[in-house]
mmCIF file of C-alpha atoms in Angstrom:
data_model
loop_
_atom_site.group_PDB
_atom_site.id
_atom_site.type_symbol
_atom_site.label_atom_id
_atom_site.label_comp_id
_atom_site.label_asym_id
_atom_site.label_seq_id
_atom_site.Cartn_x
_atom_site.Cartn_y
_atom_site.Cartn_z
ATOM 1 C CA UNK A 1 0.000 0.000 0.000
ATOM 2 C CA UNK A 2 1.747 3.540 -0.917
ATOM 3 C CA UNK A 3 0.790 7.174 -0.650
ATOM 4 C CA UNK A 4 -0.156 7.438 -4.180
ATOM 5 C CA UNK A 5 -2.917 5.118 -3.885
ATOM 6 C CA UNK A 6 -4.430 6.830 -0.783
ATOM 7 C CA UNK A 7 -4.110 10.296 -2.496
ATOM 8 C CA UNK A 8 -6.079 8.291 -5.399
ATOM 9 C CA UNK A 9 -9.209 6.862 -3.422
ATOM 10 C CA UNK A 10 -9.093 10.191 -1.028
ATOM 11 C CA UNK A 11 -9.558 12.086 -4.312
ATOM 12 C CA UNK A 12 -12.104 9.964 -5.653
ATOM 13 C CA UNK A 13 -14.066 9.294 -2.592
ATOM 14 C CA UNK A 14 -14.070 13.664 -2.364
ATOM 15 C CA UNK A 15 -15.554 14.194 -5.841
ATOM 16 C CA UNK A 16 -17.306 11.015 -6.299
ATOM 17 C CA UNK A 17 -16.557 11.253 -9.894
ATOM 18 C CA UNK A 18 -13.511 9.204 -11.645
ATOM 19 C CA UNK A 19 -13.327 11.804 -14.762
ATOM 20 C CA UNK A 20 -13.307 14.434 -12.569
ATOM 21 C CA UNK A 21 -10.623 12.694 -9.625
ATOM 22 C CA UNK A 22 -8.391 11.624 -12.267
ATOM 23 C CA UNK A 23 -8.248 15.534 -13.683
ATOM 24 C CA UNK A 24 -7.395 16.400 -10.340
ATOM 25 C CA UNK A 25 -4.589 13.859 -10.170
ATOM 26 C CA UNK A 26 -3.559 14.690 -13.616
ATOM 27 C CA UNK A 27 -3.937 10.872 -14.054
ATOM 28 C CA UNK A 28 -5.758 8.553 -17.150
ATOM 29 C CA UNK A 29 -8.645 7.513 -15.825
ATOM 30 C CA UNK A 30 -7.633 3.920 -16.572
ATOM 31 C CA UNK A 31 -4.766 4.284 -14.124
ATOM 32 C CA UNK A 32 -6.849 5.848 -11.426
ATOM 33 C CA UNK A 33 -9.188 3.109 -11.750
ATOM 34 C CA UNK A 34 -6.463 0.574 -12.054
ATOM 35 C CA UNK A 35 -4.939 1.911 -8.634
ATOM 36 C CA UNK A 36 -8.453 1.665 -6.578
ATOM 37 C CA UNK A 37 -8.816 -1.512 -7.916
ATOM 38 C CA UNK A 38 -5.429 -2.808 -6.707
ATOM 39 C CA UNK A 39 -6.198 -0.573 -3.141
ATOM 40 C CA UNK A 40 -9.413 -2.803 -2.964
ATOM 41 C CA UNK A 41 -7.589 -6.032 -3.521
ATOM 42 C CA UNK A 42 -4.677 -4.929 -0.878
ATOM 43 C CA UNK A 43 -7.522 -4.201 1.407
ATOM 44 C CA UNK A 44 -9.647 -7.069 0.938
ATOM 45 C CA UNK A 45 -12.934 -5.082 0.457
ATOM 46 C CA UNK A 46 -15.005 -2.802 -1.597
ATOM 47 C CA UNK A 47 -14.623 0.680 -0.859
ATOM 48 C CA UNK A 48 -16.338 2.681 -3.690
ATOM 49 C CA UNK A 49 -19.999 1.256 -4.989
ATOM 50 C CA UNK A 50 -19.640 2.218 -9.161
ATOM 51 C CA UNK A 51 -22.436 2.433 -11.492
ATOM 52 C CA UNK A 52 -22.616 3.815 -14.937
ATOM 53 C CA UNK A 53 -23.930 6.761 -13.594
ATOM 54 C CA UNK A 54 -23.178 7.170 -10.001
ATOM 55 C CA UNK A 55 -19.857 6.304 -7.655
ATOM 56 C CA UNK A 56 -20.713 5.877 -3.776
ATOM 57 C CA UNK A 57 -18.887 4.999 -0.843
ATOM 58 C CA UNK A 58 -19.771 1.330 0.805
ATOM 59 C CA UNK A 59 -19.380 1.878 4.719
ATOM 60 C CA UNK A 60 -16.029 -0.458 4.507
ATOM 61 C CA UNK A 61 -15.098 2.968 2.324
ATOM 62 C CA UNK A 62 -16.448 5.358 4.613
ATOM 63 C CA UNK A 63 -14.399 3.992 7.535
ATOM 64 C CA UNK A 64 -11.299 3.687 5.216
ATOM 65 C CA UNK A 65 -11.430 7.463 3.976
ATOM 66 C CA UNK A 66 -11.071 8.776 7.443
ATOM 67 C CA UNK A 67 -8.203 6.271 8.296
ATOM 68 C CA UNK A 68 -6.422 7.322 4.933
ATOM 69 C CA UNK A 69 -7.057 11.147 5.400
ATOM 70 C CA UNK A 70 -5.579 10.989 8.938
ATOM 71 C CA UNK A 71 -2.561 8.737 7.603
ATOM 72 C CA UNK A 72 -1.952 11.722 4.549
ATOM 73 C CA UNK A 73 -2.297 14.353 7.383
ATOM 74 C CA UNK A 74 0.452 13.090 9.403
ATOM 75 C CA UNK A 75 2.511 12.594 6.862
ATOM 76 C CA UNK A 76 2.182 15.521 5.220
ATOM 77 C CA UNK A 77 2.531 17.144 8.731
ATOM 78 C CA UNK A 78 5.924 14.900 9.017
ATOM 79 C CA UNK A 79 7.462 16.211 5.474
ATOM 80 C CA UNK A 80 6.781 20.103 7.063
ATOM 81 C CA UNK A 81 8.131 19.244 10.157
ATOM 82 C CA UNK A 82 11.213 17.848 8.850
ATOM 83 C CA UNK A 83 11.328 21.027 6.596
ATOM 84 C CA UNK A 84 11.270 23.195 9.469
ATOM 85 C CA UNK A 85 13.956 21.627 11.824
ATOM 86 C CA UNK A 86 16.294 21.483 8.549
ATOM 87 C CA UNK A 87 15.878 25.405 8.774
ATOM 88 C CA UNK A 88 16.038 25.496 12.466
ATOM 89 C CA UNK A 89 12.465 25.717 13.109
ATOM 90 C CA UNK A 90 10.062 23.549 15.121
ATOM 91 C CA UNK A 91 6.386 22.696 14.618
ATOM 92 C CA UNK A 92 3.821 24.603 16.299
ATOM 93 C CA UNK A 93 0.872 23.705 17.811
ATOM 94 C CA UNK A 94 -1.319 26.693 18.955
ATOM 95 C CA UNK A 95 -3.372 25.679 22.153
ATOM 96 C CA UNK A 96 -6.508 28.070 22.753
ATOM 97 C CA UNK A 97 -7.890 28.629 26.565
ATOM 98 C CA UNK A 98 -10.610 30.641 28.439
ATOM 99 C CA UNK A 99 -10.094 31.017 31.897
ATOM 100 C CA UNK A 100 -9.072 28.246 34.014
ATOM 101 C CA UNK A 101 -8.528 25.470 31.254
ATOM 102 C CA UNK A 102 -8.575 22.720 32.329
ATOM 103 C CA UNK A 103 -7.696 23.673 36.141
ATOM 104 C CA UNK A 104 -5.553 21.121 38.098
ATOM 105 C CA UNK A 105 -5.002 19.015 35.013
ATOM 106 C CA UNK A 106 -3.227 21.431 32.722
ATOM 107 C CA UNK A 107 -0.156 21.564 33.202
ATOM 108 C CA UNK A 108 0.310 17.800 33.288
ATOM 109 C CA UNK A 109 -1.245 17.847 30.207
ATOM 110 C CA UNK A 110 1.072 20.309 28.973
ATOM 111 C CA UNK A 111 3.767 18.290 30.195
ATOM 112 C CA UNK A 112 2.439 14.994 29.011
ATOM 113 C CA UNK A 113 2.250 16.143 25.253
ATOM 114 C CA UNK A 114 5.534 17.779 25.606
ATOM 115 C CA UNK A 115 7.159 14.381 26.297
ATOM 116 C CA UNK A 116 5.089 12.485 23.459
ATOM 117 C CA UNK A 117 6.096 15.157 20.994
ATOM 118 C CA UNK A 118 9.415 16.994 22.244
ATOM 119 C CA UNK A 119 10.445 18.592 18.523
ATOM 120 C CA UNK A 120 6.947 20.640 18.824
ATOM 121 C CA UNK A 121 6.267 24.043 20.270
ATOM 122 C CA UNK A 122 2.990 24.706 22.379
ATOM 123 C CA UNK A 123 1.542 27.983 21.796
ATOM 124 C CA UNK A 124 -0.959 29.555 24.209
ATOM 125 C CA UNK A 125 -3.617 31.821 23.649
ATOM 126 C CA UNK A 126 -5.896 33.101 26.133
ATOM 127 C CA UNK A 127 -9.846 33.748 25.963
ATOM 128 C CA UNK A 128 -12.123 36.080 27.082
ATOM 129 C CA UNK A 129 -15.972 35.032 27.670
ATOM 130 C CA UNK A 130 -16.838 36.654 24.317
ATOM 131 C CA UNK A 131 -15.345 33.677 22.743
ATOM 132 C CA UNK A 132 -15.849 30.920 24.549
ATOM 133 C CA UNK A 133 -14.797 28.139 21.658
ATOM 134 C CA UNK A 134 -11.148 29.538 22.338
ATOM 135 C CA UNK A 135 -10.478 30.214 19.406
ATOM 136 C CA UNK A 136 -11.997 27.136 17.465
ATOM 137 C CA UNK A 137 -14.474 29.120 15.647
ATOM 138 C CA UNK A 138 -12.400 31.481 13.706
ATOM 139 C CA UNK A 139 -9.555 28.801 13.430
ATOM 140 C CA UNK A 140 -7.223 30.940 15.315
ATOM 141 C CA UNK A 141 -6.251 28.034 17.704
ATOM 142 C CA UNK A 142 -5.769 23.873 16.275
ATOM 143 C CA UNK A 143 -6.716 22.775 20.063
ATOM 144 C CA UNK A 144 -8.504 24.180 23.022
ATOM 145 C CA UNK A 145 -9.586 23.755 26.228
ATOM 146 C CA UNK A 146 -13.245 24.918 26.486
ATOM 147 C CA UNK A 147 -16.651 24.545 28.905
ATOM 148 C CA UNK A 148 -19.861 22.933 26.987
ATOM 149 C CA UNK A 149 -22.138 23.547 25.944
ATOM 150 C CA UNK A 150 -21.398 25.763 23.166
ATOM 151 C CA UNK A 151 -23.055 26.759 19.938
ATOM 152 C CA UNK A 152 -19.461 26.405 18.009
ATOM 153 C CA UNK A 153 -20.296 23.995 15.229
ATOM 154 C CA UNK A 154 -18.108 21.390 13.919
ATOM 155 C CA UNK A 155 -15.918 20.685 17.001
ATOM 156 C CA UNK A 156 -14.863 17.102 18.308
ATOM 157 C CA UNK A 157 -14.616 17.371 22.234
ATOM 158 C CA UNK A 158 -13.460 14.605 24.359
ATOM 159 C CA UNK A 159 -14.698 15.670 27.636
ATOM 160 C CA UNK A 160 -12.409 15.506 30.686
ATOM 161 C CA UNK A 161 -14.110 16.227 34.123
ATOM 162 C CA UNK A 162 -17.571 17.373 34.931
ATOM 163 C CA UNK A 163 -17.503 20.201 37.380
ATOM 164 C CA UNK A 164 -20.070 21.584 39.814
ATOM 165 C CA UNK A 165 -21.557 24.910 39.422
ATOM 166 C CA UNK A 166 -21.722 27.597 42.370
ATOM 167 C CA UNK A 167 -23.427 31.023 42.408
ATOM 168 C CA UNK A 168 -21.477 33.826 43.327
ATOM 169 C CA UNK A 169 -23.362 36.378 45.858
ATOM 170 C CA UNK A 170 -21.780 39.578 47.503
ATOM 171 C CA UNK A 171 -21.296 39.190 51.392
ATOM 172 C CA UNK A 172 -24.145 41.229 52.448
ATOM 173 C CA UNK A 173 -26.817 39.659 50.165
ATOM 174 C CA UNK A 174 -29.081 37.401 52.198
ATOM 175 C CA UNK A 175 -28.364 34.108 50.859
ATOM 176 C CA UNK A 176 -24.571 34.346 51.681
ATOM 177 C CA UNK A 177 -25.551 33.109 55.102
ATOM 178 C CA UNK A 178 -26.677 29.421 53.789
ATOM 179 C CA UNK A 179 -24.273 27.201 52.579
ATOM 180 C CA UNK A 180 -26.152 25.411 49.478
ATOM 181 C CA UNK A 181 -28.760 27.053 47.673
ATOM 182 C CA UNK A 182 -31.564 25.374 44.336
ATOM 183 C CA UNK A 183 -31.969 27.093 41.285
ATOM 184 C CA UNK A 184 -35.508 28.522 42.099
ATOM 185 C CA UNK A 185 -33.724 30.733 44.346
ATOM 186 C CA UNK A 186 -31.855 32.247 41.876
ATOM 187 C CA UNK A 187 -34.234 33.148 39.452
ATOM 188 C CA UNK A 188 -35.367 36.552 40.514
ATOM 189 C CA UNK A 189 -31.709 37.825 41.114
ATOM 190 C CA UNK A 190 -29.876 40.302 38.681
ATOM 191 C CA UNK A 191 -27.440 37.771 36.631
ATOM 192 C CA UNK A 192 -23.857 39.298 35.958
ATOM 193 C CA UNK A 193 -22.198 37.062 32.749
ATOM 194 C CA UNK A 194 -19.763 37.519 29.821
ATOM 195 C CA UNK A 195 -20.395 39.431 26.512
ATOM 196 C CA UNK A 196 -20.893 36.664 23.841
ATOM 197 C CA UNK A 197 -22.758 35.736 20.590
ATOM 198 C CA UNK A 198 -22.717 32.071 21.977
ATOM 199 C CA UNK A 199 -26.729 31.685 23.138
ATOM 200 C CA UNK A 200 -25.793 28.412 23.973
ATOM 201 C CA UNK A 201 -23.439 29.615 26.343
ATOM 202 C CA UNK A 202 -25.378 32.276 27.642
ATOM 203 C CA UNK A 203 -28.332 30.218 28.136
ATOM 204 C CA UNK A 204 -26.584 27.979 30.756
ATOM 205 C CA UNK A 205 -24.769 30.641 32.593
ATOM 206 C CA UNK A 206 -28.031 32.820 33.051
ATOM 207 C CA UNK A 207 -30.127 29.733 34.272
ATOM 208 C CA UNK A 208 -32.340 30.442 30.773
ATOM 209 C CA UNK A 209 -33.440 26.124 31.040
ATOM 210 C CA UNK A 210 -34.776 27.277 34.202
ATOM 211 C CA UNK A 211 -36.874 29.752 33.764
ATOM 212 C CA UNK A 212 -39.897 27.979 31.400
ATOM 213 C CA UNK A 213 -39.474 31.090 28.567
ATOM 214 C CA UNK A 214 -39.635 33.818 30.990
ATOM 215 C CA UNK A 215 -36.871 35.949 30.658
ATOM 216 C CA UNK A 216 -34.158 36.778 33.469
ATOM 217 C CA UNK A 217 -35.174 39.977 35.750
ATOM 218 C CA UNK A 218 -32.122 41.915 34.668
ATOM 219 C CA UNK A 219 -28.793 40.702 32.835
ATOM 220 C CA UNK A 220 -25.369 42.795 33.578
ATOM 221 C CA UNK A 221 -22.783 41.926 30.758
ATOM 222 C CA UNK A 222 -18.988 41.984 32.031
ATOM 223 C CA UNK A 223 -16.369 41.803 29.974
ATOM 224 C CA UNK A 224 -14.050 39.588 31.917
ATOM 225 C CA UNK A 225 -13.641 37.431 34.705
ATOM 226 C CA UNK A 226 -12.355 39.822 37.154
ATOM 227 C CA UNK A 227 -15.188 42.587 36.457
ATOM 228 C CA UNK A 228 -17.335 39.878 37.115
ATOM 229 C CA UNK A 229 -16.170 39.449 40.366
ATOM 230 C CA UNK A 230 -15.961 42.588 41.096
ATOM 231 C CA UNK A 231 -19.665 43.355 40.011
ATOM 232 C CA UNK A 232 -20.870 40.563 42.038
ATOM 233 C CA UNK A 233 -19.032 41.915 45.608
ATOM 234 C CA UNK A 234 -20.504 45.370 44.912
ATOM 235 C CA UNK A 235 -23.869 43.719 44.890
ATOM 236 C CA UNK A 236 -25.042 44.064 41.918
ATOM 237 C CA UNK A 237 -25.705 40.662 40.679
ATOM 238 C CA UNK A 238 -25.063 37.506 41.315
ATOM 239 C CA UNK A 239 -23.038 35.170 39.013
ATOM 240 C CA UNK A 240 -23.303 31.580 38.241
ATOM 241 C CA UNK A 241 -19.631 29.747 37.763
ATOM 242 C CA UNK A 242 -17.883 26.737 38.100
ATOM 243 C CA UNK A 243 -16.573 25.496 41.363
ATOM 244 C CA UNK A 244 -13.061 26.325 40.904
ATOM 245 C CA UNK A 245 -13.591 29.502 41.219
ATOM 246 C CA UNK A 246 -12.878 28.813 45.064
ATOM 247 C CA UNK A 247 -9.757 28.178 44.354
ATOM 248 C CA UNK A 248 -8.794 30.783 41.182
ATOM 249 C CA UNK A 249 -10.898 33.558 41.739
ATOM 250 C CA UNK A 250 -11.467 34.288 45.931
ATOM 251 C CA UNK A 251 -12.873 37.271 46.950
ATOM 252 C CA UNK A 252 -13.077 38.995 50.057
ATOM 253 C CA UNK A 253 -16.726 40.225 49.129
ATOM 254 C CA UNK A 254 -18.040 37.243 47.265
ATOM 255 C CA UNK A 255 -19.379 34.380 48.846
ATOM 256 C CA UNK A 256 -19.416 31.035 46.221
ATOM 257 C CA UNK A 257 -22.400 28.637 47.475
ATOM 258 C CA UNK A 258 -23.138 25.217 45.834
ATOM 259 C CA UNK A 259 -26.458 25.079 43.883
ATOM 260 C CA UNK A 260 -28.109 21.332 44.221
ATOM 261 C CA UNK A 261 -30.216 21.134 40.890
ATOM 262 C CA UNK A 262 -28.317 22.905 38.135
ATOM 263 C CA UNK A 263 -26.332 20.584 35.672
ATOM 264 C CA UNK A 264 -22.046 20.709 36.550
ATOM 265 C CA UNK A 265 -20.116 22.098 33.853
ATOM 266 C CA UNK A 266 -18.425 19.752 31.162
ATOM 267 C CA UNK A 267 -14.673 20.969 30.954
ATOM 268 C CA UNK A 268 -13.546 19.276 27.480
ATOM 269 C CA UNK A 269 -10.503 19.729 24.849
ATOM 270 C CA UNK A 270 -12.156 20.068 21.542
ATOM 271 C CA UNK A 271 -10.757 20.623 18.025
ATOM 272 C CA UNK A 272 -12.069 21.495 14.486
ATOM 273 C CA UNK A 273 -13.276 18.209 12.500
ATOM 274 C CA UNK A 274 -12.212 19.440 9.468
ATOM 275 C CA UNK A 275 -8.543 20.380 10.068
ATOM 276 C CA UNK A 276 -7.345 16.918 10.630
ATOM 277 C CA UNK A 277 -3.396 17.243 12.345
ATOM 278 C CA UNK A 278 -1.600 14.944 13.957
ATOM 279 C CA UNK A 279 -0.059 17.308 16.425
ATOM 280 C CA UNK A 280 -3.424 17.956 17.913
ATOM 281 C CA UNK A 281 -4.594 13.846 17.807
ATOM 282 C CA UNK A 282 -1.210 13.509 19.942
ATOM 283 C CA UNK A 283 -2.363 16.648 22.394
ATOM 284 C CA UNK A 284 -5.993 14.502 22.472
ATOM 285 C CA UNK A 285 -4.100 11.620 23.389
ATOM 286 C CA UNK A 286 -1.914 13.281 25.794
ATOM 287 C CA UNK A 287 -4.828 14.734 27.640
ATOM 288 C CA UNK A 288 -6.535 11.597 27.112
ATOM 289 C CA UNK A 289 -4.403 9.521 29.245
ATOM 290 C CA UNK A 290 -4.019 12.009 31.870
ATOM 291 C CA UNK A 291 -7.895 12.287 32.698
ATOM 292 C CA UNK A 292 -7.177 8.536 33.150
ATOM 293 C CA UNK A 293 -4.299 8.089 35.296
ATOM 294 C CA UNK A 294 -5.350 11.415 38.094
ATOM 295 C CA UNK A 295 -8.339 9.717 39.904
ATOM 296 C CA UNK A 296 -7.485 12.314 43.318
ATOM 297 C CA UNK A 297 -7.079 15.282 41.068
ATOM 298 C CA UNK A 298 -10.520 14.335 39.342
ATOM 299 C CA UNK A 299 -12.047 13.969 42.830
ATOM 300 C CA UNK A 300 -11.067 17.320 43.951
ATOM 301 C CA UNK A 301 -12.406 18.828 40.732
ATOM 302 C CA UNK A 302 -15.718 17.327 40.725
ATOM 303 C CA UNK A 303 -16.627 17.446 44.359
ATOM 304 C CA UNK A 304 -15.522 21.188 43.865
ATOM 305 C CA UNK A 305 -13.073 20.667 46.986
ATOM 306 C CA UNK A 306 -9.447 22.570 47.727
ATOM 307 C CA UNK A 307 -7.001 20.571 46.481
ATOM 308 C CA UNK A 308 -5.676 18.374 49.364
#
């Protein structure tokens, strides 16, 4: 089995049309057909269904295009990255965030990558609230760390940790004296959240699932996570957030209390499905088999404790 032959049924499976594959290829058609055929027999299998008039995938072909596109990628990736250190350059993979990432995991995720795939460069790139894919939607970033749900399209997430969600209340408001607190007490309060286009997004962090249409009393948009705080220990509003901030984001005037019934947040590292890259399947991985080997650091994160 070569490269050539993978370029040829990749081709042909993408334009579904030998006349117009082999054009592509600059190929006869006769040798294009000649080379699937010999694929097929390598392969044991039918991949492409032809007719006179039609070509179609059989699902033996629609599970062999994605294992041939991801082979091309990474070696296509391979040929620039040996390009690059011949210059004196490395690969670069550019690793979007919002705030917190993935918390307690991060850096060992960092670190874990780094070790799989030591001729690459990590770069980061930090989020505000206004874009909470990290990047992902304007393909500024090949790999993020990002909170569902989100109204990004086309993203493959592999979720890591499921985290509870707390509401954050100024000192003096009333319900900073109990220590756990249910959604239906929530609802008439002033909700402070980040600018975004994401309704998705919104949606959950203004309790919108909760409120059977009717919209929130009053909404103050922030425009990061500090002004956030910072609205929510004047009083103003309260906020709804993931546990952690306990641990990243303390105030002296905020007061962070559990709420029972509202669904944790899903922390997850997610990816564009149609910019296949073997640099970011080996980040995947990386973070992968670190959600798998921290059971205590999980714990902490999902019972939204201190880390011991």
């Amino acid at each position: 089995m070569n490269l050539r032959r993978l370029r040829s049924f990749v081709t042909v499976a993408e334009e579904l049309h030998f006349t117009r594959a082999a054009a592509k290829l600059f190929v006869a058609q006769q040798s294009l057909s000649k080379q699937i055929a010999q694929l097929e027999a390598q392969i044991g299998t039918l991949l492409l269904r032809r007719t006179s008039r039609s070509v179609e995938l059989t699902p033996a072909g629609q599970v062999f295009l994605a294992a041939a596109r991801d082979a091309l990628a990474r070696f296509d990736l391979g040929v620039d990255e040996a390009r690059r250190v011949g210059r004196g350059e490395r690969a670069t993979l550019r690793v979007g965030f919002i705030v917190g990432a993935a918390l307690e995991l991060t850096t060992h995720i960092l670190g874990e990558f780094t070790s799989r795939c030591p001729g690459a460069q990590i770069e980061l790139h930090e989020f505000g609230f206004s874009d909470p894919s990290a990047g992902l939607a304007g393909a500024t970033t090949d790999v993020a760390f990002i909170r569902l749900p989100s109204s990004a399209h086309g993203l493959v997430t592999t979720p890591l940790f499921t985290e509870p969600c707390v509401a954050g209340v100024s000192t003096a408001h009333p319900l900073s004296a109990r220590d756990r607190v249910r959604v239906e007490d929530l609802l008439d309060e002033p909700i402070a959240i980040g600018r975004t286009n994401d309704t998705v997004w919104r949606d959950f962090w203004t309790l919108a699932g909760h409120r059977g249409g009717r919209r929130a009393r009053s909404i103050i948009e922030t425009h990061s996570q500090s002004e956030e705080v910072e609205v929510v220990a004047a009083g103003m509003a309260c906020n709804i957030t993931p546990a952690a901030a306990r641990r990243y984001s303390p105030h002296p005037g905020v007061r962070f209390i559990t709420i029972d019934d509202h669904p944790g947040s899903i922390v997850a590292v997610a990816h564009r499905s149609d910019r296949p890259n073997p640099l970011v399947t080996a980040f995947v991985e990386a973070a992968r088999a670190v959600r798998d080997r921290e059971p205590l650091i999980l714990r902490t994160i999902q019972g939204g404790l201190q880390p011991g």
